[in-house]
Every structure is written in C-alpha cells, then in structure tokens.
Amino acid sequence: MAETAVMASFLTAAVGLAVPLALAALGETVSERAGVINIGIEGSVICGALGGALGSLAAGPYVGLAGGATAGCAAALVFAVFAVHLNTDQIITGAAVALGSLGFTGAVFQSRFGATGVALELETVPAWEVPLLSHIPIAGPALFHGAATVYLVYLLVPALWWFLFRTRWGLALRAVGEAPEAAQAAGLPVKATRTLAVLFGGLLGGLAGAHLSLVHTGTFSENMSAGKGFVAIAIVVLGRWDPRGVLAAALFFGCAEALQFALQAMDVDLPYPLLLALPYVLSLAALAGWFGRSRAPAALALPWPKRPG
Amino acid sequence: MIRRIGTLGVLSLVLPLASGGCGDEAGGSGEVQSATAVALLTSGPVSDAGWHAGAYEGLQRIGDSLGLRVSHQQTRTPADFDEAFLSYAEAGYGLIFGHGFEYQDAAERAAKQYPDATFVVSSGARYSDNVVPLIFHLNEAAYLAGIAAGSITRAEVLGMVGGVEIPPVRGTFLAFRAGVEVVRPGATVLETFTGSWDDVSAAKEAAAAQLRRGADVLIHNVDAASFGVFQAVREARAAGRGAWAFGMNRDQNDVAPDVIVGSAVIDVPAVFLQVARQWRSGTLAGPLHSGLESGTVDFVPNPLLPGIVPAAAEARIASARQEIADGRLQVPEIRYLEDEEAGDGGSSGGRGRAQPSG
C-alpha cells in the first residue's frame, strides 16, 4: 500500500515536471519542422511565466494562461522578425532573444515588485478530475487529475501528429522545412509559413512558462525558466521531430528529474549531477543515431533565401 | 561568449537588456573618481529576496549613507566575471564587490591589473593587498535555526534543499544538522541539491519529495528558488499537514510570513557599509569575519509567528548564541578560507576574528 502511494506521488511529480517541457518541445517541433530552430523558445518560456503571473494577478488564472501564451508569442514574434524576415542567423538570434527575454522579464518584475523581489502567491489554475479515469491505481491521479495545461498536452500530441503528417497544410509546412526553394516554386509562402510556425511555437512556449508560474509553483521569480526551453530543444531531437516521440521524451525527462529528487529524499547516496546529466547524454546518443535513424529537417537553421557567397 | 559577436545588429539591440539591468548607473558617463565609486557584481538576480538581494541592499546603503556613487551589474557566465571587474576598474570604480565565492579567481586576476582598486569577494578563499574576502559564519545562525527546527518537528524528519553543493552551503547544512541533533538526537535530516539556484519548480519538487518522505520542517540554501520551497510548505499546510519552513541568507520572514518560523540571516548591508567605511579610511585589510560575535550574523525568529518555537527552545537558542559569541561553543563548519598566513597581505591577525568595525 505504501509502495503504491510512493509510486503515485512519484508519477505525479514526473508528469508535473514533464508538462512544461512537453508544451515547449511540441511548439519547437512545429517550428523546426518548418526549418526554423528557435532557441529563443527559452525566452518565450520566461515571458510566458511572467505574463501568466501578471495576468493571474489582474484577472485570475485563466486570463493568466492567455497572458502567458500571448507573452510567449510576443517573444517569438521578435525572433521571427529577425530570423525569418531579416534572415539573420537563427542560432545567434535565438540566443539574443533568450537572453534579452531574461533581462526584460527581470526588469519588468523588479519595476513592478521592487528590486529585491517578493515571493508572489499566485492564484493557480485549478485541477480537473476526470471521473473514473482518475481512480485508476497509481497512474490515475498523475494523469487524470491535473490542470488544463496537462489535458492540452494530451490533445496536442495526436492533433499535431495528424496535422503534420496527414494534412496538406502539414505537408506544406514540412516542405518548407525540407526544401524551401522547391516549396516556393510550388507556390507556397515560405516566410509566412515559417512565421506562423515560429509564433505557434512561441505560444506553446509561453503556455509552458505559464504552467511553471500558475500550475506548478504558484509564484514567479527571475530566471525561473532555468533552461527549460533549451531542454525542450534537446527533447525535440530525442523525440525525432515527431509529436509522439516528443511526448515520450518529455515524460522521460520528467521521470528522470522526479527520480533524482525522490532518490535524494530517500537518502540514496548517488552523486546528483550524474542523474541530472542522464537525459542530456541520451539526447546526444539520439543525435548520434544510436536509437535508429533520426534526421533533422533538411533546411533546419539554414538561411533562406540563401545568402550570396 | 555571445557578447563577443557584438557586430551583429540584432545582438546590440537586445543584449543591453540581458545584463540584468536594474538600477545600473554605470552607463557611459566616462571616468569617475575612484574614491567615490563602488560597484557590485552578483551572479544571479537581486530580486531573489535572499542572498543577492542582501548585497543589493548593501550597495544601496553605501550609496545612501556615504553619498558614494554606486553601480550594480548581474553577470551571467564566468566569462562575464573578468569583463565586469575590468570594466568597472577601468571606469574608475575603486571598491568592487563580487558577491559569491565564484568571483575569487576573476577578482585576483583583475586585482593584479588594477592595484589601486580594491576587490571584495564574499565567501572568498584567498586574499592579498587589494583582494579582501568576506567570511560569513552563517553556519552559526544555521545552528541556532537547527535548534529551533528540532524543537518544532513532530515527525522527527527534516529537510534541506540546496542549489549547488558549494562549501558555504555545505557549511550551513552541516551546522543546521548539528543544531537539530542538540534537541532531537535521533532525527533524520534529508538533503537534496537541485543543481540550480533559480529553478523554482525544481526546488519546489525537491521540497515536495522531502515532505512526502515525512519531513515537516524544511530549510533551504538556494536563491530565488527558495520561493518554490515556501510554496511546497504552503501546499502541504493547505492539505492539512503541519509543516514549517526556515529562511536563509537574508531575513526572509516577510517573504512568506505564514510559513517561515525564522531565518538564518547575514546582515550584508551592515557588513558592506563597514567595508566601505574602512576602505575610505584606508584601513581595509582582509579577511573580514562576520558572525554571531559581531552581530552581523544571527538567527531571527519571525515576529508574526510567536509561540511556534517553545520557550524552552528559545532559552536554549539564547544560551547557545551567547556561548558561540564568547567562543565557548564551536559550531561545525566547512572552512573555505585558505590558510590565512599564506596570503601575502595577511596583516589582520591570523585566525583571529578581525571584525569589521565601523
């Protein structure tokens, strides 16, 4: 009996830690399928966390979620203007957006709440319990007693898979990411497609941040994204640019993180950095192709139109 | 590293925001008089209501009390440490604080290039003529917090959540554990490191895992991530459990006044002000110790939660405080200051407590 309780709370922690990673990584998947690697997704996450906090303070947690999504989108818009329309280097632009967002959110937070900070106590998004399913032993409470963001992930995974691989729009988006010249020759609006994909990624990144502040912690602090946007990029690789794989990889990261907290709380004397590093090692292995073939979209991170010389 | 690629328009547009920009007055206006300008580097946001916030308050107090020009900059990567020290020294700042032992090496490098500037390193390991370490004996306050914590735990399980396992943090945890053992010899004290000072959700999950393990009193040594620890305790209380938290580094009692029983506090503003005064009068020589003895480190109970710590424990804390201040009680510590005689400017009397005296 005690073991099932331990397992259940471990799974709850794992799902809680996996959801923001999954949201950001699903958004990044769409962006990368369109040929744009946006490491500025980290910026969308922190902007989403602050947007969520401010929205929740103003008008409650659901407005907060909307505010988070909007703020994440806004950070992605900055990225899209430079990286898609002005054709700047995607990696450098993304890094600038990520760093800029960390600084910007810090400045806003400090100007609103004082330089030395306060521990906000935010109204959190209530958890919905799915009848029957939430009573499944062990996994039920973890999977079917969560906030709206949890169920959004469940909906997004099949929806995005269907969109990417079973619709003409999805085919067009992938064509833009694989061969933008050919796509343009076929009459597809490359820049518009990429912009929309980046904005959608920013929207989900913002929701990931809002989940951090409004679901998981109920508070905000500077830098609370703590690299989760960068982790999401690793998850996209591990999940092989497929929403189903991305969900599995995000759950794996969530489990690994929850496991290391559980082990430390049980006084298991393992060097904690080893456990922290495990998911990244696996991502490298995935990149190296140890888990079967995995190929990035052919035009990923390449300038378009091609720069002369 | 990214800052080096400064020619790209997009970077120069966005990066000024990235330096954490808060109250920075360093910008652009050329040379300043070295005896009147003081700078502070922190490696995290000063809005953490803790370690970094205390330093920022110290800098402000120097500005307000002594009328000196002050400037703060948040450094993000170790590569920024050197750059920030050098640019402040070059701009004529005469007293530059690096608030954290991570600044030691960069401070020493900058000190060689700018012998007229003084570099102060919080929790520093070495010193020379113009490198002054501040040694905060926060373990003494953590020991008193441990006595308080041990007196209120019912589960006899307590938890500590840390960021990165650096010596100053290990020292406070070691002393907290020893304090608990004074009143609860058989108690279990759990220890978790999250690998991050800022990751609120990781700290919250680490705290939640300890609470699930049965802990009912938690202390932390992280920065902004402490908000996650306090939230985890709040949630446990909302779920009907008796659980309490302790603050660390700065008086955090008002950060979460409903759950924080007391804080192990460094009065960084007082120490910084003393340092600045000594620097102006030319008497600053390291290392400078702060402890219960000087009153710049202490355990501060939360005035809004009176009666949580039983009177007997309060008396015990008071007597332990006196014994530590008098030097009759040695609190466990992790020494991170290298042999003081080895420093080339070691004029301040070996291992004795050279207290900053205003």
Short mmCIF file of N, CA, C and O in Angstrom, two decimals, chain B residues 138-216:
data_model
loop_
_atom_site.label_atom_id
_atom_site.label_comp_id
_atom_site.label_asym_id
_atom_site.label_seq_id
_atom_site.Cartn_x
_atom_site.Cartn_y
_atom_site.Cartn_z
N LEU B 138 27.76 32.03 8.61
CA LEU B 138 26.32 31.80 8.61
C LEU B 138 25.98 30.46 9.26
O LEU B 138 24.86 30.25 9.70
N ASN B 139 26.98 29.58 9.30
CA ASN B 139 26.74 28.28 9.94
C ASN B 139 26.33 28.47 11.41
O ASN B 139 25.57 27.68 11.94
N GLU B 140 26.81 29.55 12.04
CA GLU B 140 26.43 29.79 13.44
C GLU B 140 24.93 30.05 13.57
O GLU B 140 24.27 29.53 14.48
N ALA B 141 24.40 30.83 12.62
CA ALA B 141 22.96 31.10 12.66
C ALA B 141 22.17 29.85 12.24
O ALA B 141 21.09 29.59 12.76
N ALA B 142 22.73 29.10 11.28
CA ALA B 142 22.06 27.88 10.84
C ALA B 142 21.97 26.87 11.99
O ALA B 142 21.00 26.13 12.10
N TYR B 143 22.99 26.89 12.84
CA TYR B 143 22.98 26.01 14.03
C TYR B 143 21.82 26.37 14.95
O TYR B 143 21.07 25.50 15.41
N LEU B 144 21.63 27.68 15.18
CA LEU B 144 20.52 28.13 16.02
C LEU B 144 19.18 27.79 15.37
O LEU B 144 18.23 27.36 16.05
N ALA B 145 19.11 27.95 14.04
CA ALA B 145 17.89 27.58 13.32
C ALA B 145 17.63 26.08 13.49
O ALA B 145 16.47 25.66 13.62
N GLY B 146 18.71 25.30 13.50
CA GLY B 146 18.56 23.86 13.69
C GLY B 146 17.95 23.53 15.05
O GLY B 146 17.11 22.63 15.16
N ILE B 147 18.37 24.27 16.09
CA ILE B 147 17.78 24.05 17.42
C ILE B 147 16.28 24.37 17.37
O ILE B 147 15.44 23.60 17.87
N ALA B 148 15.94 25.50 16.74
CA ALA B 148 14.53 25.88 16.62
C ALA B 148 13.76 24.82 15.83
O ALA B 148 12.67 24.39 16.22
N ALA B 149 14.34 24.37 14.73
CA ALA B 149 13.67 23.39 13.87
C ALA B 149 13.48 22.07 14.61
O ALA B 149 12.41 21.46 14.54
N GLY B 150 14.52 21.65 15.31
CA GLY B 150 14.43 20.40 16.05
C GLY B 150 13.36 20.46 17.13
O GLY B 150 12.72 19.45 17.44
N SER B 151 13.13 21.66 17.66
CA SER B 151 12.16 21.78 18.75
C SER B 151 10.72 21.78 18.24
O SER B 151 9.80 21.59 19.01
N ILE B 152 10.52 22.00 16.92
CA ILE B 152 9.13 22.05 16.44
C ILE B 152 8.76 20.87 15.56
O ILE B 152 7.61 20.71 15.20
N THR B 153 9.74 20.03 15.19
CA THR B 153 9.37 18.89 14.35
C THR B 153 8.61 17.85 15.18
O THR B 153 8.96 17.56 16.32
N ARG B 154 7.53 17.35 14.62
CA ARG B 154 6.81 16.25 15.26
C ARG B 154 7.21 14.93 14.60
O ARG B 154 7.24 13.89 15.23
N ALA B 155 7.48 15.01 13.31
CA ALA B 155 7.80 13.79 12.55
C ALA B 155 9.22 13.32 12.83
O ALA B 155 9.58 12.19 12.52
N GLU B 156 10.05 14.19 13.41
CA GLU B 156 11.47 13.92 13.57
C GLU B 156 12.15 13.68 12.22
O GLU B 156 13.13 12.96 12.10
N VAL B 157 11.56 14.23 11.17
CA VAL B 157 12.19 14.22 9.85
C VAL B 157 12.21 15.66 9.37
O VAL B 157 11.19 16.34 9.39
N LEU B 158 13.39 16.13 8.96
CA LEU B 158 13.54 17.50 8.49
C LEU B 158 14.23 17.46 7.13
O LEU B 158 14.81 16.44 6.75
N GLY B 159 14.13 18.55 6.39
CA GLY B 159 14.72 18.56 5.06
C GLY B 159 15.50 19.82 4.76
O GLY B 159 15.19 20.89 5.30
N MET B 160 16.53 19.68 3.93
CA MET B 160 17.32 20.83 3.49
C MET B 160 17.39 20.79 1.96
O MET B 160 17.71 19.74 1.39
N VAL B 161 17.07 21.89 1.31
CA VAL B 161 17.12 21.96 -0.16
C VAL B 161 18.20 22.96 -0.55
O VAL B 161 18.13 24.13 -0.18
N GLY B 162 19.19 22.48 -1.28
CA GLY B 162 20.29 23.35 -1.70
C GLY B 162 20.35 23.49 -3.21
O GLY B 162 19.74 22.70 -3.95
N GLY B 163 21.07 24.50 -3.67
CA GLY B 163 21.25 24.68 -5.10
C GLY B 163 22.40 23.83 -5.60
O GLY B 163 22.21 22.72 -6.07
N VAL B 164 23.60 24.35 -5.45
CA VAL B 164 24.80 23.61 -5.84
C VAL B 164 25.61 23.36 -4.58
O VAL B 164 25.66 24.20 -3.67
N GLU B 165 26.25 22.21 -4.52
CA GLU B 165 26.91 21.80 -3.29
C GLU B 165 28.27 22.50 -3.15
O GLU B 165 29.31 21.88 -3.33
N ILE B 166 28.25 23.80 -2.83
CA ILE B 166 29.50 24.54 -2.65
C ILE B 166 29.80 24.62 -1.16
O ILE B 166 28.90 24.48 -0.32
N PRO B 167 31.05 24.85 -0.79
CA PRO B 167 31.43 24.82 0.63
C PRO B 167 30.57 25.70 1.55
O PRO B 167 30.16 25.23 2.62
N PRO B 168 30.26 26.97 1.20
CA PRO B 168 29.46 27.76 2.14
C PRO B 168 28.09 27.12 2.41
O PRO B 168 27.56 27.23 3.52
N VAL B 169 27.52 26.48 1.38
CA VAL B 169 26.21 25.84 1.55
C VAL B 169 26.35 24.58 2.41
O VAL B 169 25.56 24.33 3.32
N ARG B 170 27.37 23.79 2.11
CA ARG B 170 27.59 22.59 2.92
C ARG B 170 27.78 22.96 4.38
O ARG B 170 27.31 22.27 5.28
N GLY B 171 28.47 24.08 4.62
CA GLY B 171 28.71 24.51 6.00
C GLY B 171 27.42 24.82 6.74
O GLY B 171 27.22 24.41 7.88
N THR B 172 26.49 25.53 6.07
CA THR B 172 25.23 25.85 6.74
C THR B 172 24.41 24.59 7.00
O THR B 172 23.76 24.46 8.03
N PHE B 173 24.44 23.66 6.06
CA PHE B 173 23.67 22.43 6.24
C PHE B 173 24.25 21.56 7.36
O PHE B 173 23.53 20.97 8.16
N LEU B 174 25.57 21.51 7.40
CA LEU B 174 26.24 20.74 8.46
C LEU B 174 25.85 21.30 9.84
O LEU B 174 25.53 20.55 10.77
N ALA B 175 25.87 22.62 9.95
CA ALA B 175 25.56 23.25 11.24
C ALA B 175 24.08 23.11 11.58
O ALA B 175 23.72 22.90 12.74
N PHE B 176 23.21 23.22 10.58
CA PHE B 176 21.77 23.04 10.83
C PHE B 176 21.52 21.64 11.40
O PHE B 176 20.81 21.47 12.39
N ARG B 177 22.15 20.66 10.77
CA ARG B 177 22.00 19.28 11.22
C ARG B 177 22.48 19.13 12.68
O ARG B 177 21.81 18.50 13.50
N ALA B 178 23.60 19.77 12.99
CA ALA B 178 24.14 19.69 14.35
C ALA B 178 23.18 20.35 15.34
O ALA B 178 22.98 19.85 16.46
N GLY B 179 22.56 21.47 14.93
CA GLY B 179 21.60 22.14 15.80
C GLY B 179 20.40 21.27 16.07
O GLY B 179 19.90 21.19 17.20
N VAL B 180 19.90 20.59 15.03
CA VAL B 180 18.77 19.68 15.20
C VAL B 180 19.13 18.60 16.20
O VAL B 180 18.34 18.25 17.10
N GLU B 181 20.34 18.08 16.09
CA GLU B 181 20.74 16.95 16.93
C GLU B 181 20.84 17.34 18.41
O GLU B 181 20.75 16.49 19.28
N VAL B 182 21.01 18.64 18.68
CA VAL B 182 21.05 19.09 20.07
C VAL B 182 19.74 18.76 20.77
O VAL B 182 19.72 18.29 21.91
N VAL B 183 18.63 18.99 20.06
CA VAL B 183 17.33 18.78 20.70
C VAL B 183 16.66 17.48 20.27
O VAL B 183 15.79 16.97 20.96
N ARG B 184 16.99 16.96 19.09
CA ARG B 184 16.38 15.72 18.58
C ARG B 184 17.48 14.80 18.07
O ARG B 184 17.69 14.70 16.87
N PRO B 185 18.16 14.12 18.99
CA PRO B 185 19.34 13.35 18.58
C PRO B 185 19.06 12.29 17.51
O PRO B 185 19.91 12.01 16.69
N GLY B 186 17.87 11.73 17.50
CA GLY B 186 17.62 10.65 16.54
C GLY B 186 16.97 11.09 15.25
O GLY B 186 16.63 10.26 14.40
N ALA B 187 16.79 12.40 15.07
CA ALA B 187 16.01 12.87 13.92
C ALA B 187 16.75 12.63 12.60
O ALA B 187 17.97 12.59 12.55
N THR B 188 15.94 12.45 11.55
CA THR B 188 16.50 12.29 10.21
C THR B 188 16.51 13.67 9.53
O THR B 188 15.49 14.37 9.54
N VAL B 189 17.64 14.05 8.96
CA VAL B 189 17.70 15.31 8.23
C VAL B 189 18.05 15.00 6.77
O VAL B 189 19.16 14.55 6.47
N LEU B 190 17.08 15.20 5.90
CA LEU B 190 17.27 14.89 4.47
C LEU B 190 17.99 16.04 3.79
O LEU B 190 17.90 17.19 4.22
N GLU B 191 18.66 15.73 2.71
CA GLU B 191 19.43 16.75 2.00
C GLU B 191 19.26 16.54 0.49
O GLU B 191 19.49 15.45 0.00
N THR B 192 18.82 17.58 -0.21
CA THR B 192 18.63 17.48 -1.66
C THR B 192 19.28 18.68 -2.33
O THR B 192 19.09 19.82 -1.89
N PHE B 193 20.01 18.42 -3.40
CA PHE B 193 20.54 19.51 -4.22
C PHE B 193 19.86 19.46 -5.58
O PHE B 193 19.70 18.39 -6.16
N THR B 194 19.45 20.64 -6.08
CA THR B 194 18.73 20.67 -7.35
C THR B 194 19.64 21.02 -8.52
O THR B 194 19.23 20.88 -9.66
N GLY B 195 20.83 21.50 -8.24
CA GLY B 195 21.72 21.90 -9.32
C GLY B 195 21.45 23.31 -9.84
O GLY B 195 22.08 23.74 -10.79
N SER B 196 20.52 24.02 -9.24
CA SER B 196 20.19 25.36 -9.73
C SER B 196 19.77 26.26 -8.58
O SER B 196 19.07 25.83 -7.67
N TRP B 197 20.20 27.52 -8.63
CA TRP B 197 19.81 28.49 -7.61
C TRP B 197 18.48 29.14 -7.92
O TRP B 197 17.82 29.69 -7.05
N ASP B 198 18.10 29.13 -9.21
CA ASP B 198 16.93 29.89 -9.65
C ASP B 198 15.73 29.03 -10.01
O ASP B 198 14.64 29.54 -10.22
N ASP B 199 15.93 27.73 -10.17
CA ASP B 199 14.87 26.88 -10.72
C ASP B 199 13.81 26.62 -9.64
O ASP B 199 13.92 25.71 -8.82
N VAL B 200 12.77 27.47 -9.66
CA VAL B 200 11.74 27.41 -8.63
C VAL B 200 11.01 26.07 -8.66
O VAL B 200 10.72 25.47 -7.62
N SER B 201 10.71 25.59 -9.86
CA SER B 201 9.91 24.37 -9.91
C SER B 201 10.74 23.17 -9.45
O SER B 201 10.21 22.26 -8.81
N ALA B 202 12.03 23.17 -9.74
CA ALA B 202 12.88 22.07 -9.26
C ALA B 202 12.96 22.10 -7.74
O ALA B 202 12.83 21.07 -7.08
N ALA B 203 13.14 23.30 -7.16
CA ALA B 203 13.23 23.40 -5.70
C ALA B 203 11.92 22.99 -5.06
O ALA B 203 11.88 22.34 -4.01
N LYS B 204 10.81 23.38 -5.70
CA LYS B 204 9.51 23.02 -5.15
C LYS B 204 9.33 21.50 -5.17
O LYS B 204 8.85 20.90 -4.22
N GLU B 205 9.74 20.89 -6.27
CA GLU B 205 9.58 19.44 -6.38
C GLU B 205 10.51 18.72 -5.41
O GLU B 205 10.14 17.70 -4.82
N ALA B 206 11.72 19.26 -5.23
CA ALA B 206 12.64 18.67 -4.25
C ALA B 206 12.06 18.77 -2.84
O ALA B 206 12.10 17.80 -2.06
N ALA B 207 11.46 19.93 -2.53
CA ALA B 207 10.85 20.11 -1.21
C ALA B 207 9.65 19.18 -1.06
O ALA B 207 9.45 18.56 -0.01
N ALA B 208 8.85 19.07 -2.14
CA ALA B 208 7.67 18.20 -2.07
C ALA B 208 8.08 16.75 -1.84
O ALA B 208 7.42 16.02 -1.10
N ALA B 209 9.17 16.34 -2.49
CA ALA B 209 9.64 14.95 -2.30
C ALA B 209 10.04 14.73 -0.85
O ALA B 209 9.77 13.67 -0.27
N GLN B 210 10.66 15.74 -0.22
CA GLN B 210 11.03 15.61 1.20
C GLN B 210 9.79 15.59 2.09
O GLN B 210 9.72 14.82 3.04
N LEU B 211 8.83 16.42 1.76
CA LEU B 211 7.59 16.44 2.54
C LEU B 211 6.88 15.09 2.44
O LEU B 211 6.34 14.57 3.42
N ARG B 212 6.87 14.52 1.23
CA ARG B 212 6.24 13.20 1.06
C ARG B 212 6.98 12.14 1.86
O ARG B 212 6.40 11.18 2.32
N ARG B 213 8.29 12.34 1.97
CA ARG B 213 9.09 11.40 2.74
C ARG B 213 8.82 11.55 4.24
O ARG B 213 9.33 10.82 5.05
N GLY B 214 8.01 12.50 4.61
CA GLY B 214 7.62 12.66 6.01
C GLY B 214 8.19 13.88 6.69
O GLY B 214 7.88 14.15 7.84
N ALA B 215 9.05 14.63 5.99
CA ALA B 215 9.63 15.82 6.62
C ALA B 215 8.54 16.84 6.93
O ALA B 215 7.59 16.99 6.16
N ASP B 216 8.66 17.52 8.07
CA ASP B 216 7.69 18.56 8.38
C ASP B 216 8.35 19.91 8.68
O ASP B 216 7.65 20.88 8.98
#
